Amino acid sequence: MTAEKIDGKAFAASLRETVGRYAAEFERKANRKAGLAVVLVGEDPASQVYVRSKGKSTVEAGMNSFEFRMDADTPEQALLDKIDSLNRDDAVDGILVQLPLPKHMDEAKVIATINPDKDVDGFHVINAGRLAVGQEGFVPCTPLGCLMLLEDRLGDLSGKEAVVIGRSNIVGKPMAQLLTDANATVTIAHSRTKDLPGVVRRADIVVAAVGRPEMVKGDWLKPGAVVIDVGINRIEGEGGKGKLVGDVDYQEAMQVASAVTPVPGGVGPMTIAVLLRNTLVAAYRQEGIALDKDAL
Ligand code: GUN
C-alpha cells in the first residue's frame, strides 16, 4: 500500500486565497486594510528569508505589511519600546517578533510585552492560558495548521487515538490541547517516554515535532495512520548537498500509513497561511466586526 501525500502547499494556497477574500471584505467594512508588523533583530539568514516571505504573502493577501529591522546589538529596551509603539498603533492588528532573538535579549520578556490581542503567533502566556481553558485567543500557527490538515483529511477526530511526539510550548503542547478539544484521545510523548515505538503504534494520528531527522520509522506506525511531520532538519545529502528531511522516515511511512505530510511541502507552507489567518481574525476583533465562526 502506498499512502496519500498530504499536499500542505495546495491547502495553504487555498487558505491564503480565502484569507484574501475576507481581507477585501474587511477593507470594505473597516475602511482600512488589516496590518501585520514583523520585527527582525539581527541578520540570521534563515530569519531573513522567513521575514521576507511573510511580508510578501501578507501583501498578496491584501493586507499591509510593516517590517522593522534592528541591529543585532540593539539594546533590549529599544525593542520593548518598538513593541509598545506597535501595541498603540491602530493600523497594526498583528505583531510578530521573529525568533530567535540575540542572546542578550530575554525572549519571554519580549513576548510578554506584546499586546495579547495582537499576538498572532499565540506565544504570549495569556494566549497559552486562553487555549488551556478554552477561551478565545490566538493559537500558535504551526499546530493550528496541523489541525486543519488533519480535519481536512479525517473530518471528525472524535475518539481517535493521537500521539504527539514533542512537548514544546510552540508545537507539542498546543497541538495536544487542540486535539483534546477536538475530542481525540491524546498522548504526549517525549525524550523520556518508554517504548516510544510501542506508544506511537497505538496512534490513528501521529504528529512528530522533535527535531530528530527521520526518527519515526515505518514499523512504528499503525497501518492506516495519518502522519503529520512538523520536523525540518537539514542533513547531508548526495554529493555533499544539504537535504531537508522531517522527523519521519517518509519513504517507510508511505508504505504503512494512509496519509503523510512531505517535507518540504507539508506543514511548512501552512504556518505562514495560518499567520495571515490569525492576523485577519485579529483585525476583525480589533474593529468589533463580526466574522462567521467557520469562515477561516
Ligand atoms: N522563528 C521560526 N518560526 C517562527 C514563528 O513561527 N514565529 C516567530 N515569531 N519566530 C519564528
PDB file of C-alpha atoms in Angstrom, residues 33-261:
ATOM      1  CA  LYS A  33      -6.510  47.269   5.389  1.00  0.00           C
ATOM      2  CA  ALA A  34      -5.619  44.782   8.087  1.00  0.00           C
ATOM      3  CA  GLY A  35      -1.951  45.114   9.050  1.00  0.00           C
ATOM      4  CA  LEU A  36       0.835  42.826  10.263  1.00  0.00           C
ATOM      5  CA  ALA A  37       4.038  44.190  11.809  1.00  0.00           C
ATOM      6  CA  VAL A  38       7.084  41.939  11.744  1.00  0.00           C
ATOM      7  CA  VAL A  39      10.171  42.828  13.757  1.00  0.00           C
ATOM      8  CA  LEU A  40      13.511  41.232  12.945  1.00  0.00           C
ATOM      9  CA  VAL A  41      16.513  41.795  15.199  1.00  0.00           C
ATOM     10  CA  GLY A  42      19.890  40.845  13.741  1.00  0.00           C
ATOM     11  CA  GLU A  43      20.899  39.180  10.484  1.00  0.00           C
ATOM     12  CA  ASP A  44      20.156  35.476  10.954  1.00  0.00           C
ATOM     13  CA  PRO A  45      19.942  34.258   7.312  1.00  0.00           C
ATOM     14  CA  ALA A  46      17.035  31.828   7.869  1.00  0.00           C
ATOM     15  CA  SER A  47      15.078  34.520   9.760  1.00  0.00           C
ATOM     16  CA  GLN A  48      15.666  36.995   6.928  1.00  0.00           C
ATOM     17  CA  VAL A  49      14.183  34.510   4.436  1.00  0.00           C
ATOM     18  CA  TYR A  50      11.142  33.881   6.692  1.00  0.00           C
ATOM     19  CA  VAL A  51      10.531  37.586   7.253  1.00  0.00           C
ATOM     20  CA  ARG A  52      10.736  38.407   3.542  1.00  0.00           C
ATOM     21  CA  SER A  53       8.359  35.580   2.762  1.00  0.00           C
ATOM     22  CA  LYS A  54       5.887  36.669   5.465  1.00  0.00           C
ATOM     23  CA  GLY A  55       5.920  40.246   4.136  1.00  0.00           C
ATOM     24  CA  LYS A  56       5.313  39.127   0.559  1.00  0.00           C
ATOM     25  CA  SER A  57       2.444  36.777   1.498  1.00  0.00           C
ATOM     26  CA  THR A  58       0.831  39.464   3.676  1.00  0.00           C
ATOM     27  CA  VAL A  59       0.712  41.930   0.780  1.00  0.00           C
ATOM     28  CA  GLU A  60      -0.502  39.226  -1.628  1.00  0.00           C
ATOM     29  CA  ALA A  61      -3.414  38.553   0.730  1.00  0.00           C
ATOM     30  CA  GLY A  62      -4.411  42.228   0.537  1.00  0.00           C
ATOM     31  CA  MET A  63      -3.098  43.294   3.939  1.00  0.00           C
ATOM     32  CA  ASN A  64      -0.472  45.845   4.953  1.00  0.00           C
ATOM     33  CA  SER A  65       2.961  44.578   5.918  1.00  0.00           C
ATOM     34  CA  PHE A  66       5.093  46.710   8.233  1.00  0.00           C
ATOM     35  CA  GLU A  67       8.650  45.473   8.528  1.00  0.00           C
ATOM     36  CA  PHE A  68      11.136  46.668  11.129  1.00  0.00           C
ATOM     37  CA  ARG A  69      14.761  45.629  11.178  1.00  0.00           C
ATOM     38  CA  MET A  70      17.023  46.302  14.133  1.00  0.00           C
ATOM     39  CA  ASP A  71      20.754  45.688  14.517  1.00  0.00           C
ATOM     40  CA  ALA A  72      21.890  42.600  16.409  1.00  0.00           C
ATOM     41  CA  ASP A  73      23.378  44.789  19.161  1.00  0.00           C
ATOM     42  CA  THR A  74      20.194  46.849  19.679  1.00  0.00           C
ATOM     43  CA  PRO A  75      19.537  47.288  23.419  1.00  0.00           C
ATOM     44  CA  GLU A  76      16.599  45.223  24.650  1.00  0.00           C
ATOM     45  CA  GLN A  77      14.791  48.360  25.814  1.00  0.00           C
ATOM     46  CA  ALA A  78      14.729  49.716  22.249  1.00  0.00           C
ATOM     47  CA  LEU A  79      12.899  46.569  21.120  1.00  0.00           C
ATOM     48  CA  LEU A  80      10.451  46.832  24.034  1.00  0.00           C
ATOM     49  CA  ASP A  81       9.801  50.486  23.092  1.00  0.00           C
ATOM     50  CA  LYS A  82       9.186  49.475  19.470  1.00  0.00           C
ATOM     51  CA  ILE A  83       6.675  46.814  20.566  1.00  0.00           C
ATOM     52  CA  ASP A  84       4.997  49.354  22.824  1.00  0.00           C
ATOM     53  CA  SER A  85       4.515  51.766  19.914  1.00  0.00           C
ATOM     54  CA  LEU A  86       3.129  48.931  17.715  1.00  0.00           C
ATOM     55  CA  ASN A  87       0.742  47.976  20.538  1.00  0.00           C
ATOM     56  CA  ARG A  88      -0.673  51.519  20.399  1.00  0.00           C
ATOM     57  CA  ASP A  89      -0.763  51.779  16.585  1.00  0.00           C
ATOM     58  CA  ASP A  90      -4.334  51.252  15.290  1.00  0.00           C
ATOM     59  CA  ALA A  91      -3.072  50.353  11.808  1.00  0.00           C
ATOM     60  CA  VAL A  92      -1.305  47.315  13.280  1.00  0.00           C
ATOM     61  CA  ASP A  93      -3.536  44.310  14.040  1.00  0.00           C
ATOM     62  CA  GLY A  94      -0.851  41.673  14.454  1.00  0.00           C
ATOM     63  CA  ILE A  95       2.697  41.837  15.840  1.00  0.00           C
ATOM     64  CA  LEU A  96       5.306  39.158  15.244  1.00  0.00           C
ATOM     65  CA  VAL A  97       8.801  39.341  16.684  1.00  0.00           C
ATOM     66  CA  GLN A  98      10.913  36.905  14.721  1.00  0.00           C
ATOM     67  CA  LEU A  99      12.692  34.341  16.904  1.00  0.00           C
ATOM     68  CA  PRO A 100      15.385  33.519  17.830  1.00  0.00           C
ATOM     69  CA  LEU A 101      16.456  36.842  19.332  1.00  0.00           C
ATOM     70  CA  PRO A 102      20.095  37.779  20.015  1.00  0.00           C
ATOM     71  CA  LYS A 103      21.475  36.262  23.232  1.00  0.00           C
ATOM     72  CA  HIS A 104      21.391  39.493  25.269  1.00  0.00           C
ATOM     73  CA  MET A 105      17.597  39.652  24.947  1.00  0.00           C
ATOM     74  CA  ASP A 106      15.094  37.881  27.183  1.00  0.00           C
ATOM     75  CA  GLU A 107      12.589  36.236  24.810  1.00  0.00           C
ATOM     76  CA  ALA A 108       9.952  35.687  27.489  1.00  0.00           C
ATOM     77  CA  LYS A 109      10.088  39.349  28.489  1.00  0.00           C
ATOM     78  CA  VAL A 110       9.884  40.493  24.859  1.00  0.00           C
ATOM     79  CA  ILE A 111       6.879  38.271  24.119  1.00  0.00           C
ATOM     80  CA  ALA A 112       5.191  39.389  27.353  1.00  0.00           C
ATOM     81  CA  THR A 113       5.380  42.994  26.100  1.00  0.00           C
ATOM     82  CA  ILE A 114       3.221  42.261  23.029  1.00  0.00           C
ATOM     83  CA  ASN A 115      -0.474  43.086  23.494  1.00  0.00           C
ATOM     84  CA  PRO A 116      -2.036  39.582  23.708  1.00  0.00           C
ATOM     85  CA  ASP A 117      -4.812  40.706  21.328  1.00  0.00           C
ATOM     86  CA  LYS A 118      -2.143  41.446  18.678  1.00  0.00           C
ATOM     87  CA  ASP A 119      -0.072  38.330  19.462  1.00  0.00           C
ATOM     88  CA  VAL A 120      -0.829  36.499  16.199  1.00  0.00           C
ATOM     89  CA  ASP A 121       1.969  33.979  16.941  1.00  0.00           C
ATOM     90  CA  GLY A 122      -0.006  32.871  20.013  1.00  0.00           C
ATOM     91  CA  PHE A 123       3.187  32.796  22.106  1.00  0.00           C
ATOM     92  CA  HIS A 124       2.074  35.141  24.936  1.00  0.00           C
ATOM     93  CA  VAL A 125       1.296  33.368  28.229  1.00  0.00           C
ATOM     94  CA  ILE A 126      -2.167  34.943  28.151  1.00  0.00           C
ATOM     95  CA  ASN A 127      -2.889  33.187  24.853  1.00  0.00           C
ATOM     96  CA  ALA A 128      -1.376  29.919  26.128  1.00  0.00           C
ATOM     97  CA  GLY A 129      -3.695  30.248  29.129  1.00  0.00           C
ATOM     98  CA  ARG A 130      -6.714  31.071  26.973  1.00  0.00           C
ATOM     99  CA  LEU A 131      -6.072  27.941  24.903  1.00  0.00           C
ATOM    100  CA  ALA A 132      -5.665  25.874  28.078  1.00  0.00           C
ATOM    101  CA  VAL A 133      -9.054  26.945  29.470  1.00  0.00           C
ATOM    102  CA  GLY A 134     -10.947  27.171  26.160  1.00  0.00           C
ATOM    103  CA  GLN A 135     -11.229  30.949  25.825  1.00  0.00           C
ATOM    104  CA  GLU A 136     -10.994  32.835  22.547  1.00  0.00           C
ATOM    105  CA  GLY A 137      -7.423  33.921  21.839  1.00  0.00           C
ATOM    106  CA  PHE A 138      -4.646  33.157  19.377  1.00  0.00           C
ATOM    107  CA  VAL A 139      -3.284  29.671  18.794  1.00  0.00           C
ATOM    108  CA  PRO A 140       0.309  29.161  17.535  1.00  0.00           C
ATOM    109  CA  CYS A 141       0.295  28.923  13.736  1.00  0.00           C
ATOM    110  CA  THR A 142       2.054  25.585  13.206  1.00  0.00           C
ATOM    111  CA  PRO A 143      -0.159  23.384  15.418  1.00  0.00           C
ATOM    112  CA  LEU A 144      -3.309  25.133  14.172  1.00  0.00           C
ATOM    113  CA  GLY A 145      -2.170  24.417  10.608  1.00  0.00           C
ATOM    114  CA  CYS A 146      -1.608  20.748  11.538  1.00  0.00           C
ATOM    115  CA  LEU A 147      -5.133  20.536  12.982  1.00  0.00           C
ATOM    116  CA  MET A 148      -6.575  21.978   9.764  1.00  0.00           C
ATOM    117  CA  LEU A 149      -4.749  19.359   7.673  1.00  0.00           C
ATOM    118  CA  LEU A 150      -5.988  16.581   9.978  1.00  0.00           C
ATOM    119  CA  GLU A 151      -9.605  17.740   9.938  1.00  0.00           C
ATOM    120  CA  ASP A 152      -9.484  18.155   6.176  1.00  0.00           C
ATOM    121  CA  ARG A 153      -8.263  14.587   5.848  1.00  0.00           C
ATOM    122  CA  LEU A 154     -10.258  12.862   8.612  1.00  0.00           C
ATOM    123  CA  GLY A 155     -13.266  15.063   9.299  1.00  0.00           C
ATOM    124  CA  ASP A 156     -14.381  14.497  12.886  1.00  0.00           C
ATOM    125  CA  LEU A 157     -11.465  13.499  15.144  1.00  0.00           C
ATOM    126  CA  SER A 158     -13.704  12.254  17.981  1.00  0.00           C
ATOM    127  CA  GLY A 159     -12.379   9.154  19.677  1.00  0.00           C
ATOM    128  CA  LYS A 160      -9.224   8.964  17.544  1.00  0.00           C
ATOM    129  CA  GLU A 161      -6.012   7.941  19.289  1.00  0.00           C
ATOM    130  CA  ALA A 162      -3.464  10.727  18.767  1.00  0.00           C
ATOM    131  CA  VAL A 163       0.196  10.689  19.753  1.00  0.00           C
ATOM    132  CA  VAL A 164       2.104  13.968  19.735  1.00  0.00           C
ATOM    133  CA  ILE A 165       5.859  13.458  19.839  1.00  0.00           C
ATOM    134  CA  GLY A 166       7.450  16.555  21.379  1.00  0.00           C
ATOM    135  CA  ARG A 167       6.316  18.856  24.193  1.00  0.00           C
ATOM    136  CA  SER A 168       7.480  22.319  23.131  1.00  0.00           C
ATOM    137  CA  ASN A 169       5.424  25.391  24.022  1.00  0.00           C
ATOM    138  CA  ILE A 170       5.197  26.319  20.348  1.00  0.00           C
ATOM    139  CA  VAL A 171       4.094  22.991  18.844  1.00  0.00           C
ATOM    140  CA  GLY A 172       3.743  19.933  21.103  1.00  0.00           C
ATOM    141  CA  LYS A 173       1.735  21.379  23.993  1.00  0.00           C
ATOM    142  CA  PRO A 174      -0.720  23.485  21.951  1.00  0.00           C
ATOM    143  CA  MET A 175      -1.098  20.609  19.460  1.00  0.00           C
ATOM    144  CA  ALA A 176      -2.112  18.257  22.275  1.00  0.00           C
ATOM    145  CA  GLN A 177      -4.637  20.813  23.532  1.00  0.00           C
ATOM    146  CA  LEU A 178      -6.165  21.337  20.088  1.00  0.00           C
ATOM    147  CA  LEU A 179      -6.504  17.583  19.572  1.00  0.00           C
ATOM    148  CA  THR A 180      -8.052  17.197  23.032  1.00  0.00           C
ATOM    149  CA  ASP A 181     -10.532  19.983  22.245  1.00  0.00           C
ATOM    150  CA  ALA A 182     -11.345  18.106  19.013  1.00  0.00           C
ATOM    151  CA  ASN A 183     -12.240  15.075  21.190  1.00  0.00           C
ATOM    152  CA  ALA A 184      -9.245  12.916  20.288  1.00  0.00           C
ATOM    153  CA  THR A 185      -7.597  10.783  22.995  1.00  0.00           C
ATOM    154  CA  VAL A 186      -4.150  12.315  23.258  1.00  0.00           C
ATOM    155  CA  THR A 187      -0.757  11.081  24.444  1.00  0.00           C
ATOM    156  CA  ILE A 188       2.224  13.447  24.591  1.00  0.00           C
ATOM    157  CA  ALA A 189       5.440  11.501  24.061  1.00  0.00           C
ATOM    158  CA  HIS A 190       8.936  12.917  24.533  1.00  0.00           C
ATOM    159  CA  SER A 191      12.597  12.018  25.002  1.00  0.00           C
ATOM    160  CA  ARG A 192      11.932  10.180  28.285  1.00  0.00           C
ATOM    161  CA  THR A 193       8.960   8.164  27.017  1.00  0.00           C
ATOM    162  CA  LYS A 194       9.467   4.426  27.472  1.00  0.00           C
ATOM    163  CA  ASP A 195       8.955   2.239  24.391  1.00  0.00           C
ATOM    164  CA  LEU A 196       8.271   5.176  22.076  1.00  0.00           C
ATOM    165  CA  PRO A 197       7.699   2.899  19.031  1.00  0.00           C
ATOM    166  CA  GLY A 198       5.088   0.963  21.020  1.00  0.00           C
ATOM    167  CA  VAL A 199       3.325   4.168  22.064  1.00  0.00           C
ATOM    168  CA  VAL A 200       3.324   5.549  18.517  1.00  0.00           C
ATOM    169  CA  ARG A 201       1.991   2.232  17.173  1.00  0.00           C
ATOM    170  CA  ARG A 202      -1.292   2.815  19.046  1.00  0.00           C
ATOM    171  CA  ALA A 203      -1.995   6.035  17.195  1.00  0.00           C
ATOM    172  CA  ASP A 204      -4.508   6.770  14.452  1.00  0.00           C
ATOM    173  CA  ILE A 205      -2.905  10.216  14.300  1.00  0.00           C
ATOM    174  CA  VAL A 206       0.817  10.876  14.749  1.00  0.00           C
ATOM    175  CA  VAL A 207       2.218  14.400  14.998  1.00  0.00           C
ATOM    176  CA  ALA A 208       6.020  14.392  15.084  1.00  0.00           C
ATOM    177  CA  ALA A 209       7.696  17.571  16.349  1.00  0.00           C
ATOM    178  CA  VAL A 210      11.016  16.611  17.900  1.00  0.00           C
ATOM    179  CA  GLY A 211      13.698  17.870  15.516  1.00  0.00           C
ATOM    180  CA  ARG A 212      15.374  14.467  15.043  1.00  0.00           C
ATOM    181  CA  PRO A 213      15.872  13.598  11.362  1.00  0.00           C
ATOM    182  CA  GLU A 214      13.807  10.597  10.171  1.00  0.00           C
ATOM    183  CA  MET A 215      13.387   9.256  13.709  1.00  0.00           C
ATOM    184  CA  VAL A 216       9.898   7.796  13.241  1.00  0.00           C
ATOM    185  CA  LYS A 217      10.221   4.572  11.235  1.00  0.00           C
ATOM    186  CA  GLY A 218       7.627   2.707   9.206  1.00  0.00           C
ATOM    187  CA  ASP A 219       7.363  -0.141  11.728  1.00  0.00           C
ATOM    188  CA  TRP A 220       6.483   2.391  14.471  1.00  0.00           C
ATOM    189  CA  LEU A 221       3.209   3.127  12.709  1.00  0.00           C
ATOM    190  CA  LYS A 222      -0.201   1.528  12.907  1.00  0.00           C
ATOM    191  CA  PRO A 223      -1.317   0.587   9.384  1.00  0.00           C
ATOM    192  CA  GLY A 224      -3.581   3.331   8.060  1.00  0.00           C
ATOM    193  CA  ALA A 225      -2.372   6.020  10.492  1.00  0.00           C
ATOM    194  CA  VAL A 226      -2.327   9.675   9.406  1.00  0.00           C
ATOM    195  CA  VAL A 227       1.121  11.167   9.945  1.00  0.00           C
ATOM    196  CA  ILE A 228       1.863  14.879  10.318  1.00  0.00           C
ATOM    197  CA  ASP A 229       5.571  15.681  10.192  1.00  0.00           C
ATOM    198  CA  VAL A 230       6.493  19.049  11.712  1.00  0.00           C
ATOM    199  CA  GLY A 231      10.260  18.438  11.558  1.00  0.00           C
ATOM    200  CA  ILE A 232      12.536  20.441   9.300  1.00  0.00           C
ATOM    201  CA  ASN A 233      16.052  19.021   9.524  1.00  0.00           C
ATOM    202  CA  ARG A 234      18.918  19.711   7.178  1.00  0.00           C
ATOM    203  CA  ILE A 235      21.073  16.646   6.636  1.00  0.00           C
ATOM    204  CA  GLU A 236      23.979  15.814   4.383  1.00  0.00           C
ATOM    205  CA  GLY A 237      22.534  14.804   1.003  1.00  0.00           C
ATOM    206  CA  GLU A 238      24.088  13.155  -2.038  1.00  0.00           C
ATOM    207  CA  GLY A 239      27.126  14.964  -3.422  1.00  0.00           C
ATOM    208  CA  GLY A 240      27.559  16.914  -0.166  1.00  0.00           C
ATOM    209  CA  LYS A 241      24.415  18.950  -0.809  1.00  0.00           C
ATOM    210  CA  GLY A 242      22.187  19.761   2.167  1.00  0.00           C
ATOM    211  CA  LYS A 243      18.847  17.969   2.065  1.00  0.00           C
ATOM    212  CA  LEU A 244      15.695  18.773   4.055  1.00  0.00           C
ATOM    213  CA  VAL A 245      14.055  15.884   5.878  1.00  0.00           C
ATOM    214  CA  GLY A 246      11.372  15.653   8.522  1.00  0.00           C
ATOM    215  CA  ASP A 247      11.189  13.773  11.828  1.00  0.00           C
ATOM    216  CA  VAL A 248       9.545  10.874   9.993  1.00  0.00           C
ATOM    217  CA  ASP A 249      11.184   8.444   7.590  1.00  0.00           C
ATOM    218  CA  TYR A 250       8.928   9.468   4.705  1.00  0.00           C
ATOM    219  CA  GLN A 251       9.631   6.544   2.353  1.00  0.00           C
ATOM    220  CA  GLU A 252       8.964   3.993   5.088  1.00  0.00           C
ATOM    221  CA  ALA A 253       5.909   5.824   6.424  1.00  0.00           C
ATOM    222  CA  MET A 254       4.373   5.907   2.939  1.00  0.00           C
ATOM    223  CA  GLN A 255       4.353   2.090   2.947  1.00  0.00           C
ATOM    224  CA  VAL A 256       2.354   1.798   6.192  1.00  0.00           C
ATOM    225  CA  ALA A 257       0.319   4.966   6.803  1.00  0.00           C
ATOM    226  CA  SER A 258      -2.783   6.103   4.922  1.00  0.00           C
ATOM    227  CA  ALA A 259      -1.579   9.700   4.554  1.00  0.00           C
ATOM    228  CA  VAL A 260       1.674  11.526   5.300  1.00  0.00           C
ATOM    229  CA  THR A 261       2.806  15.156   5.042  1.00  0.00           C
TER     230      THR A 261
END
